[in-house]
XYZ file of C-alpha atoms in Angstrom:
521
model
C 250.249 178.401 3.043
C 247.088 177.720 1.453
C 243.450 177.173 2.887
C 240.468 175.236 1.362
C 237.325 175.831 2.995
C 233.919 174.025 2.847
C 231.102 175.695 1.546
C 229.466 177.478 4.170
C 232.463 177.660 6.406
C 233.281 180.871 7.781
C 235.856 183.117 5.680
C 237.708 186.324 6.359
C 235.107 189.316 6.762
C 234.741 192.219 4.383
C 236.672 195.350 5.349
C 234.412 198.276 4.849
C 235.122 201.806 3.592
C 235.348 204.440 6.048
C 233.657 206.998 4.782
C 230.870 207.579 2.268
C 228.601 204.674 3.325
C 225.102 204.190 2.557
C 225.170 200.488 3.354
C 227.423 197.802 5.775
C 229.637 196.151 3.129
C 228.385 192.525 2.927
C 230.968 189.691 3.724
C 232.206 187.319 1.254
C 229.786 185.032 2.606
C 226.672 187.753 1.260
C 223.400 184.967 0.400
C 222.130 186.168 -3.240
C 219.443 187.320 -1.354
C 221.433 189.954 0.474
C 223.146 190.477 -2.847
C 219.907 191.235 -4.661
C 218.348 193.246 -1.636
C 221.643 195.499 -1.858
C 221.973 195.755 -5.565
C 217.083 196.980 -5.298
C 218.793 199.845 -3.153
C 219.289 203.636 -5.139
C 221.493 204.372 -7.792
C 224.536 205.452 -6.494
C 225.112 209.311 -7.721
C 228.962 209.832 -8.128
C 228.751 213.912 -7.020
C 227.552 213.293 -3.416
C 230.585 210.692 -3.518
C 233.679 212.212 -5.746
C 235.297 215.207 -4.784
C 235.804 215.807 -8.495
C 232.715 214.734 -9.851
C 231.053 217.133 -7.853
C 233.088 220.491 -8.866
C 232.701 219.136 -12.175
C 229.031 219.118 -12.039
C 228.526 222.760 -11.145
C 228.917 223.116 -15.076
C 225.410 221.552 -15.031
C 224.132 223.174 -11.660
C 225.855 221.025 -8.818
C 225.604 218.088 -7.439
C 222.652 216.341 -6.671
C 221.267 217.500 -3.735
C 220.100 215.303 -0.566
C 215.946 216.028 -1.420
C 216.784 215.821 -5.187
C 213.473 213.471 -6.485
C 215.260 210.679 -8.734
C 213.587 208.342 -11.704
C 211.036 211.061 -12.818
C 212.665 211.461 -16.304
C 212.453 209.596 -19.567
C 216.279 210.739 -19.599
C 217.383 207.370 -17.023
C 221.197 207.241 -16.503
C 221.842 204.656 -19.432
C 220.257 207.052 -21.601
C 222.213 209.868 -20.266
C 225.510 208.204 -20.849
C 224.741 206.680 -24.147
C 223.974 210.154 -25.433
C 227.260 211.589 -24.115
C 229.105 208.391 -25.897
C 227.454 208.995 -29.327
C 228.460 212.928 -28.648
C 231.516 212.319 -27.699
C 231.910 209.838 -30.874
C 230.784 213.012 -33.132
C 233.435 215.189 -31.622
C 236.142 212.953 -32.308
C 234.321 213.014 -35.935
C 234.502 216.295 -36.638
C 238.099 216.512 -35.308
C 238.912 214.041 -38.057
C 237.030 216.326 -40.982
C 240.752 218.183 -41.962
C 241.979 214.556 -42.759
C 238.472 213.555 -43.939
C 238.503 216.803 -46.421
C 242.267 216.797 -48.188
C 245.223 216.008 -45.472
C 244.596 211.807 -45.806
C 245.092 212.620 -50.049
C 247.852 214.877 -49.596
C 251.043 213.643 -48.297
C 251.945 212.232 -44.973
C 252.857 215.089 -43.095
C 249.972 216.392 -43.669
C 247.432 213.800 -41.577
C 250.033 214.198 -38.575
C 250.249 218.051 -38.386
C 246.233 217.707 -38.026
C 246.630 214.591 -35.518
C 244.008 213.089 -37.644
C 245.687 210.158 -39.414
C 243.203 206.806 -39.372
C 243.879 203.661 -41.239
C 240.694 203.064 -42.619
C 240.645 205.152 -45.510
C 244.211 204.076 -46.609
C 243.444 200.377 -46.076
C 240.602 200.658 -48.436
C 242.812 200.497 -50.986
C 246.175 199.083 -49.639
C 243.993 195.648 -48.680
C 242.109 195.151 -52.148
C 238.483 196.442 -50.855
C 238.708 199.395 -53.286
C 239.145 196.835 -56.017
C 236.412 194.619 -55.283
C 238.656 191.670 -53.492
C 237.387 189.497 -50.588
C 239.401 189.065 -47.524
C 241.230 186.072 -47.004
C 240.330 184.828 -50.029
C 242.004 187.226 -52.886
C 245.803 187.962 -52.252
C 246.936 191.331 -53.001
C 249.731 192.843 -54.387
C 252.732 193.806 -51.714
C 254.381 192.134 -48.894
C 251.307 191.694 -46.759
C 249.610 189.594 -49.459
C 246.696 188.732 -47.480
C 244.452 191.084 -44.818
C 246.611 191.036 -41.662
C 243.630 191.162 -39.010
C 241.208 188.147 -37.601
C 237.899 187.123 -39.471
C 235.497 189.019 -37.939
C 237.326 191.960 -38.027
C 237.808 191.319 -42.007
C 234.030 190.847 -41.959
C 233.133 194.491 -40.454
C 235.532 195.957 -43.014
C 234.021 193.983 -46.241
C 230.499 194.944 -44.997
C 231.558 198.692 -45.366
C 233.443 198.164 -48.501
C 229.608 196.933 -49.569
C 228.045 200.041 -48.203
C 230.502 202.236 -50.111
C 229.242 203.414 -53.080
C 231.322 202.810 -56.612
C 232.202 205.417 -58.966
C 235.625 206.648 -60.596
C 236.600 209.330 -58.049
C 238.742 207.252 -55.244
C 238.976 209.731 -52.882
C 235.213 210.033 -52.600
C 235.193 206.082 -52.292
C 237.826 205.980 -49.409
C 235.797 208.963 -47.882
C 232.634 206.969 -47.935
C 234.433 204.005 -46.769
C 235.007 205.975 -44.115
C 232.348 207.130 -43.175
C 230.516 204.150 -43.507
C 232.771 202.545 -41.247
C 232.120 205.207 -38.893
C 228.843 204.869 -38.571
C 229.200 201.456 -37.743
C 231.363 202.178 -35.036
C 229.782 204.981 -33.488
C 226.762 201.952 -33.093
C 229.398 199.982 -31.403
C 230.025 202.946 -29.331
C 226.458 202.859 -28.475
C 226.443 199.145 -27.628
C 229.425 200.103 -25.366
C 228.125 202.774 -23.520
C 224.909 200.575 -22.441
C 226.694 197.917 -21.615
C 229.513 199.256 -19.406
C 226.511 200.866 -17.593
C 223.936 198.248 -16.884
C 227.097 195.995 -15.810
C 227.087 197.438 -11.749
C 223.295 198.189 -11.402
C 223.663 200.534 -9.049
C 226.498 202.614 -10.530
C 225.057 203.591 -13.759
C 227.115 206.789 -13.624
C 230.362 205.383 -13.474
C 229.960 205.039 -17.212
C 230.252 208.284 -17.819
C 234.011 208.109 -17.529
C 233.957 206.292 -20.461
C 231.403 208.290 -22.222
C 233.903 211.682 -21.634
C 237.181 210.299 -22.246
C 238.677 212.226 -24.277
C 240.990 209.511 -25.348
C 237.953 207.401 -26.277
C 236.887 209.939 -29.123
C 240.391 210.946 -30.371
C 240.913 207.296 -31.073
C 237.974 205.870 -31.788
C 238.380 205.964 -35.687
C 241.636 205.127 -35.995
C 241.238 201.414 -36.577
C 238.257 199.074 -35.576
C 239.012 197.937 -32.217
C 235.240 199.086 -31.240
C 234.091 196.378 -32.485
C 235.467 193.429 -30.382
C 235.415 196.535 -27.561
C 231.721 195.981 -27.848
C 231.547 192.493 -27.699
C 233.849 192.508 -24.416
C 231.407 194.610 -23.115
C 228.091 193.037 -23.807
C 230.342 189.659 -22.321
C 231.017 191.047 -19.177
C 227.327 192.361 -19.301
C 226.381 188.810 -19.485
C 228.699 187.881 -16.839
C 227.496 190.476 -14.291
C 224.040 188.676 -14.718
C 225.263 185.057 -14.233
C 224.990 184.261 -17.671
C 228.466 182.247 -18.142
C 227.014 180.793 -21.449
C 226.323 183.868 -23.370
C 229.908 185.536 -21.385
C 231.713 183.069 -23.095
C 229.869 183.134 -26.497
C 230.498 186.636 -26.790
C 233.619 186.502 -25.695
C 234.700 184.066 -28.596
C 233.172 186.413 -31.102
C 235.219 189.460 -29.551
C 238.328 187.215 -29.955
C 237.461 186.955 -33.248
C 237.643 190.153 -33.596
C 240.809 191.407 -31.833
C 243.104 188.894 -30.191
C 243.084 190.655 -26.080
C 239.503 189.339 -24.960
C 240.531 185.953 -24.177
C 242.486 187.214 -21.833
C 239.633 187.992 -19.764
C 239.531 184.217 -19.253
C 242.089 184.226 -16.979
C 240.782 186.432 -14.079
C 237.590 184.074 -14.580
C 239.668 180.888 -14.370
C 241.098 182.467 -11.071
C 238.228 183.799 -9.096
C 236.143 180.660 -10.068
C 238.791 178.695 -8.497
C 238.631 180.517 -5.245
C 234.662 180.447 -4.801
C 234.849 176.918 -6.134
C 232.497 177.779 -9.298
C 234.053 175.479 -11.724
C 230.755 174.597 -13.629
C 230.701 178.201 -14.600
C 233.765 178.274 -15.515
C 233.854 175.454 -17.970
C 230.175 177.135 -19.765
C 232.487 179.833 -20.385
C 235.374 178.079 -21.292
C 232.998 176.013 -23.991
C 231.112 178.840 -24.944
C 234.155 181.006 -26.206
C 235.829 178.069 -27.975
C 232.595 177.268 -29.646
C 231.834 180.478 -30.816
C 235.595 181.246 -31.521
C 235.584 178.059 -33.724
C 232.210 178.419 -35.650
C 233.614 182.510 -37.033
C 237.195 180.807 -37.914
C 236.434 177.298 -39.484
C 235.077 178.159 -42.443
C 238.139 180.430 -43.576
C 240.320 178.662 -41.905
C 239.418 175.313 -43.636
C 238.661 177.548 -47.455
C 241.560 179.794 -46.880
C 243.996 178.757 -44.704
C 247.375 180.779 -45.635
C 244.321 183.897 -45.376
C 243.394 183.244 -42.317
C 246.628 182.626 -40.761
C 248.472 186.057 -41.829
C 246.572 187.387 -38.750
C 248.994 184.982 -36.411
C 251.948 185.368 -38.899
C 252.369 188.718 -39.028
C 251.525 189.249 -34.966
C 255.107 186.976 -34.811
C 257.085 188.948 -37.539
C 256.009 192.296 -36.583
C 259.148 194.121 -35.008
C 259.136 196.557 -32.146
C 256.938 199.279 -32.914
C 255.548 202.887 -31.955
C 254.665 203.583 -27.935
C 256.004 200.626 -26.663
C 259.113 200.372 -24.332
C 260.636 198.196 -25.985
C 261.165 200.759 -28.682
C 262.949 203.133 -26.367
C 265.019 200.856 -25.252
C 266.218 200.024 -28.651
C 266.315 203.786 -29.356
C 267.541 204.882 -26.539
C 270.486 203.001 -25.341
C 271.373 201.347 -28.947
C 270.247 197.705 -28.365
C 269.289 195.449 -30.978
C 266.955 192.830 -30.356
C 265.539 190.687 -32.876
C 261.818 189.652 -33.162
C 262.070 186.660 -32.015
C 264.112 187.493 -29.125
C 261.529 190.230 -28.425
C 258.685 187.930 -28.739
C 260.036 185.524 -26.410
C 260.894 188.019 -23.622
C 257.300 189.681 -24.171
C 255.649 186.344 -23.300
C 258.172 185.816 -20.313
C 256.929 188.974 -18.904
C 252.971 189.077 -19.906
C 253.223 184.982 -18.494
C 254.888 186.970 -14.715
C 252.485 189.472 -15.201
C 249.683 186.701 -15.017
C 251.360 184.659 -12.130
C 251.688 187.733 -9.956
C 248.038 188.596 -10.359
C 247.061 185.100 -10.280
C 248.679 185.214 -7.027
C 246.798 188.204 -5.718
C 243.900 187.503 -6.812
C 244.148 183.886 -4.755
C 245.806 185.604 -1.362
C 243.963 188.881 -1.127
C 242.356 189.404 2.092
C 239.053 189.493 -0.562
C 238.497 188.137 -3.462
C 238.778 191.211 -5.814
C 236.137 191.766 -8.215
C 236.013 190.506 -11.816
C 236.173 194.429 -13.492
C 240.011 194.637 -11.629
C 241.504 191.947 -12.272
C 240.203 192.407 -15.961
C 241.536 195.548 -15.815
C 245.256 194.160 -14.914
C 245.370 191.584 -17.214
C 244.665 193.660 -20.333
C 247.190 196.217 -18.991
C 250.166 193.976 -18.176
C 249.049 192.532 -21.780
C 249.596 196.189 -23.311
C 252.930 197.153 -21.566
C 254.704 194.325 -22.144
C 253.629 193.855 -26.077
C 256.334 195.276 -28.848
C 253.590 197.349 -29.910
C 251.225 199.922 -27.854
C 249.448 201.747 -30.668
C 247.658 204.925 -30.002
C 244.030 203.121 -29.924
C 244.944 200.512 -27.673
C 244.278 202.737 -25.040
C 240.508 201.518 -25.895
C 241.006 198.038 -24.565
C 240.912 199.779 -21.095
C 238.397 202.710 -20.873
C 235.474 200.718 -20.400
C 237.657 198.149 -18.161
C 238.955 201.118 -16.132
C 235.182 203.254 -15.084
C 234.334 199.787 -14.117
C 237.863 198.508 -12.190
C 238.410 201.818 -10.636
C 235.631 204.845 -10.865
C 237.155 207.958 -9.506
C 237.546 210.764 -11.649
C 240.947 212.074 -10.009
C 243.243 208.829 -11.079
C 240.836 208.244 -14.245
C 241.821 211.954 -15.682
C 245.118 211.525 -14.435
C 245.363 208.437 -16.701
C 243.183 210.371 -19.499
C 245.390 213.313 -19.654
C 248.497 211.077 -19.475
C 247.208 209.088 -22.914
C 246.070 212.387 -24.718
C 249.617 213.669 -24.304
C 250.807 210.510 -26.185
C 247.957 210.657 -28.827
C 249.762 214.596 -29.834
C 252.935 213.423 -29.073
C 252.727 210.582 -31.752
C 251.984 212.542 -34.348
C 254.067 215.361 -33.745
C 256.995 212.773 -33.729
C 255.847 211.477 -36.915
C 255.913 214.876 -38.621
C 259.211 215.138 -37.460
C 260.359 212.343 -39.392
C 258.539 212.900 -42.439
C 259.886 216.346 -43.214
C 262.625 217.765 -44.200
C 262.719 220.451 -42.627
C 262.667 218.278 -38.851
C 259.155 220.405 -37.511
C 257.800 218.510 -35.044
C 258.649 216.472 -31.969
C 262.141 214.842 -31.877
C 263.410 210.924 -30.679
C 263.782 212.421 -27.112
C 260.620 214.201 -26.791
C 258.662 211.119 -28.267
C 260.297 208.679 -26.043
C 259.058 211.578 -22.807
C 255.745 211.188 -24.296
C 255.813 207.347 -24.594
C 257.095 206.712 -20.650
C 254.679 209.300 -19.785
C 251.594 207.354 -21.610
C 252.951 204.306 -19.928
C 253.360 205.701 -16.238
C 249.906 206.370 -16.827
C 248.603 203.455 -17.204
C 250.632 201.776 -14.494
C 249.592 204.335 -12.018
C 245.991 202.991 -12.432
C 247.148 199.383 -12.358
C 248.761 200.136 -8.971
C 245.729 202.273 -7.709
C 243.463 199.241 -8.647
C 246.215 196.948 -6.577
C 245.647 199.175 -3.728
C 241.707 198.485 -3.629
C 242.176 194.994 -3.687
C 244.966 194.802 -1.075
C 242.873 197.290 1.265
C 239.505 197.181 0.032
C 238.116 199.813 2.347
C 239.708 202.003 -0.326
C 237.519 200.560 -3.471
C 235.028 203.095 -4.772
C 232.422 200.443 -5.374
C 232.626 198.231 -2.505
C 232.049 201.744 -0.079
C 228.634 201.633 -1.300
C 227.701 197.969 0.488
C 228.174 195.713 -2.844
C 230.260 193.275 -3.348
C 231.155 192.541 -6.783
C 228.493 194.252 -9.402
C 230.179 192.372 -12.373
C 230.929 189.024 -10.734
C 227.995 187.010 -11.753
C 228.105 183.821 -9.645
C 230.910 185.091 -8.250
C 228.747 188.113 -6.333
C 228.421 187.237 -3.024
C 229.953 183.511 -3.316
C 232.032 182.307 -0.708
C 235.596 181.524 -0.540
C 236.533 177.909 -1.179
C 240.477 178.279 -2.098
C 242.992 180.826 -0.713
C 246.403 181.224 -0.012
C 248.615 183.180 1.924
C 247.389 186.110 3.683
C 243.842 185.091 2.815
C 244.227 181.919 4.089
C 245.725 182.874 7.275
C 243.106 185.650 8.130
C 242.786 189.048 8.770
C 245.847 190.579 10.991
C 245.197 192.892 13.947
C 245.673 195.904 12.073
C 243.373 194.558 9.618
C 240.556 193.422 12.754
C 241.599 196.998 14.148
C 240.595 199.066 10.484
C 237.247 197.132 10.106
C 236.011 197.604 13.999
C 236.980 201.058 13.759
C 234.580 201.388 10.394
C 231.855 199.365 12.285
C 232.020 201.979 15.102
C 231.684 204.727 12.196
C 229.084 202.888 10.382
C 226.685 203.149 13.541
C 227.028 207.116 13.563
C 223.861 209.055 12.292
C 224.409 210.700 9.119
């Protein structure tokens, strides 16, 4: 069953959140008016809010307090949190300095016992940049021949080859490389931070679970995924403003930088379809091919068997650490080939995509932009052959905005920081002799824990949308902070339960928060 509704004709009504409410949630129908009038109101402090976040904030004297006086610093929230992010960045600095002083030099074993290990340094000379060769362009000796990542990434890394300073001592060249690279990123980490909170106006706090993830700074050095992290995040920026244009040219440029942002395409595609905002839709369509196109040409046209190692080696590459695929094959003794691996990754990612396709078309609201952006990128990451350590990146910034309570974030966190040791202990297991370490079976606890994680926040951020009365943002009176257009619009296309209505129970939950919402506080 499936429902198409003329603008301005009257669509299911917003179920409100029972508790916490400093505002009637607005229905689908919300003018941009009401949008904007709700979105002048307070910031919305997370203490007076989350059980956690408040006993967590005694470390700094408590929560706020009712009378507290707010905006009467210099220190504003997106200050706050982009301090924390660029602290947080140092931390995970100085827990690489054993690596950075003599394990990366010094045998493998080494890097692991320290839970250090990055690929930068070692890249700097397995991929030519130590000897003065150009991406793309030069081959280099081994198997790999060419640089195995997409242009713009290859840019970031030639720029810091530039910035490292020459001399005979290599190990001093791959530690400036380093650390030139580093301070790149940690400016990407700044970019982040801003980004992720000026996207819901009036939650600038909900950034700060990116900010303190510990996962974020244990991982933020091992490879560059920062910087098409940051360009995701300055997209969806653009997005939450109604800037489908820029969304889309910044999206290009952060799939020129890492492959997973163009998923992000596909919740648009799907909730522009249900408010009917198909002009928007094809801006960002345009923009990200544009953009996409006008990075790649060039190489691809001056070095094509360069530019295409990227896509090559994504094909070859077999099953690999922290996915479970890999247990499987470890496990239970099954072979599977690449290819057959590849093609039964796709079948799942492309069910993965139907199924939220589907929800986000028959939920009883249309769920916000951050969630479904969330589940994409997830189902994107469990079903892939690989699920390296700092892929858990791709969804910090997704998560504080999909789904910002501190219980099921740290849940998630400590989940992922478990796999980050476990990893590495696993890996100094095999590269000893002497077995010290973590064994198969212990890795393969650590890699179904890491990935129970992550679906228990995919299934927490199903929840909201199925029953949003339960979403942390929506119990404030918004709608959908990073929908753009899409904030406030109303519904054009539905099926299913959308299309049918709201059920008594459902009728039944909302009067019974209408009757709350008219208590004093």
């Amino acid at each position: 069953m499936y429902s198409i509704a003329l603008p301005g004709a009257a669509a299911l009504a917003a179920l409100p959140a029972r508790c916490g409410r400093i505002a009637p949630m607005p229905s689908p129908q919300q003018t941009p008016q009401q949008t904007t009038a709700a979105q002048d109101e307070p910031v919305v402090a997370p203490t007076r809010r989350d059980k956690v976040a408040a006993t967590g904030s005694e470390v700094i004297g408590g929560p706020l307090g009712r009378w507290a006086r707010l905006g009467g610093s210099r220190l504003t929230p997106v200050r706050v949190v982009a301090l924390v992010a660029i602290g947080m960045f140092a931390l995970g600095m100085v827990q690489k300095l054993p690596c950075y002083e003599w394990a990366w030099f010094r045998g493998a074993a080494s890097q692991y016992t320290h839970a250090c290990y990055s690929d930068i340094p070692h890249l700097f000379v397995g991929r030519g940049f130590a000897d003065g060769l150009i991406p793309y362009f030069d081959r280099f000796p081994g198997d790999m021949q060419y640089l195995e990542y997409p242009v713009l990434t290859g840019l970031f890394m030639q720029v810091a080859a530039w910035l490292t300073p020459g001399g005979s001592d290599l190990q001093f060249r791959e530690q400036m490389y380093w650390m030139a690279n580093a301070g790149m990123l940690l400016v990407c980490t700044a970019v982040i931070a801003v980004c992720v909170a000026r996207t819901h106006r009036r939650r600038p706090w909900d950034a700060l679970l990116m900010a303190l993830a510990p996962a974020f700074a244990l991982t933020a050095t091992i490879n560059w995924d920062l910087l098409a992290l940051a360009l995701t995040a300055a997209a969806m920026l653009m997005w939450s403003r109604g800037r489908a244009l820029a969304f889309g040219v910044l999206l290009g440029l952060a799939t020129a930088a890492k492959l997973y942002p163009v998923l992000l395409l596909g919740p648009v595609l799907v909730l522009c379809w249900r408010a009917w905002k198909w002009r928007e839709f094809t801006l960002a369509l345009l923009g990200a091919a544009g953009a996409w196109l006008a990075v790649n040409l060039p190489v691809m046209l001056l070095a094509p068997d360069g530019w295409k190692r990227f896509y090559v080696f994504s094909q070859e590459r077999t099953i690999d650490f922290g996915s479970v695929w890999l247990v499987i094959t470890q496990r239970f003794g099954v072979g599977i080939d690449v290819e057959a691996v590849n093609r039964y990754a796709t079948l799942l990612m492309l069910l993965a995509c139907a199924g939220i396709a589907a929800l986000a078309l028959a939920a009883p609201r249309r769920p916000r932009f951050a969630q479904l952006a969330f589940l994409v990128v997830a189902a994107f990451i469990l079903t892939n052959k690989v699920y390296s350590p700092q892929y858990v990146l791709w969804l910090i910034p997704l998560a504080a905005l999909a789904r910002p309570r501190w219980r099921d974030f740290l849940i998630w966190q400590a989940c992922e920081v478990a796999y980050f040791l476990g990893i590495w202990m696993y890996l100094v297991y095999v590269t000893t002799d002497n077995k010290q370490g973590l064994p198969q079976e212990g890795y393969h606890i650590a890699i179904v824990l890491h990935l129970a994680g992550t679906l228990f926040l995919c299934a927490m951020v199903v929840r909201d949308i199925l029953r949003p009365g339960h979403d942390p943002v929506r119990q404030d009176g918004s709608d959908d902070p990073s929908g753009g257009v899409l904030d406030g619009a109303e519904d054009v296309f539905t099926v299913g339960r959308a299309a049918a209505g709201p059920t008594p129970a459902q009728e039944a939950y909302a009067s019974a928060d209408r009757r709350e919402d008219r208590q004093p506080a």
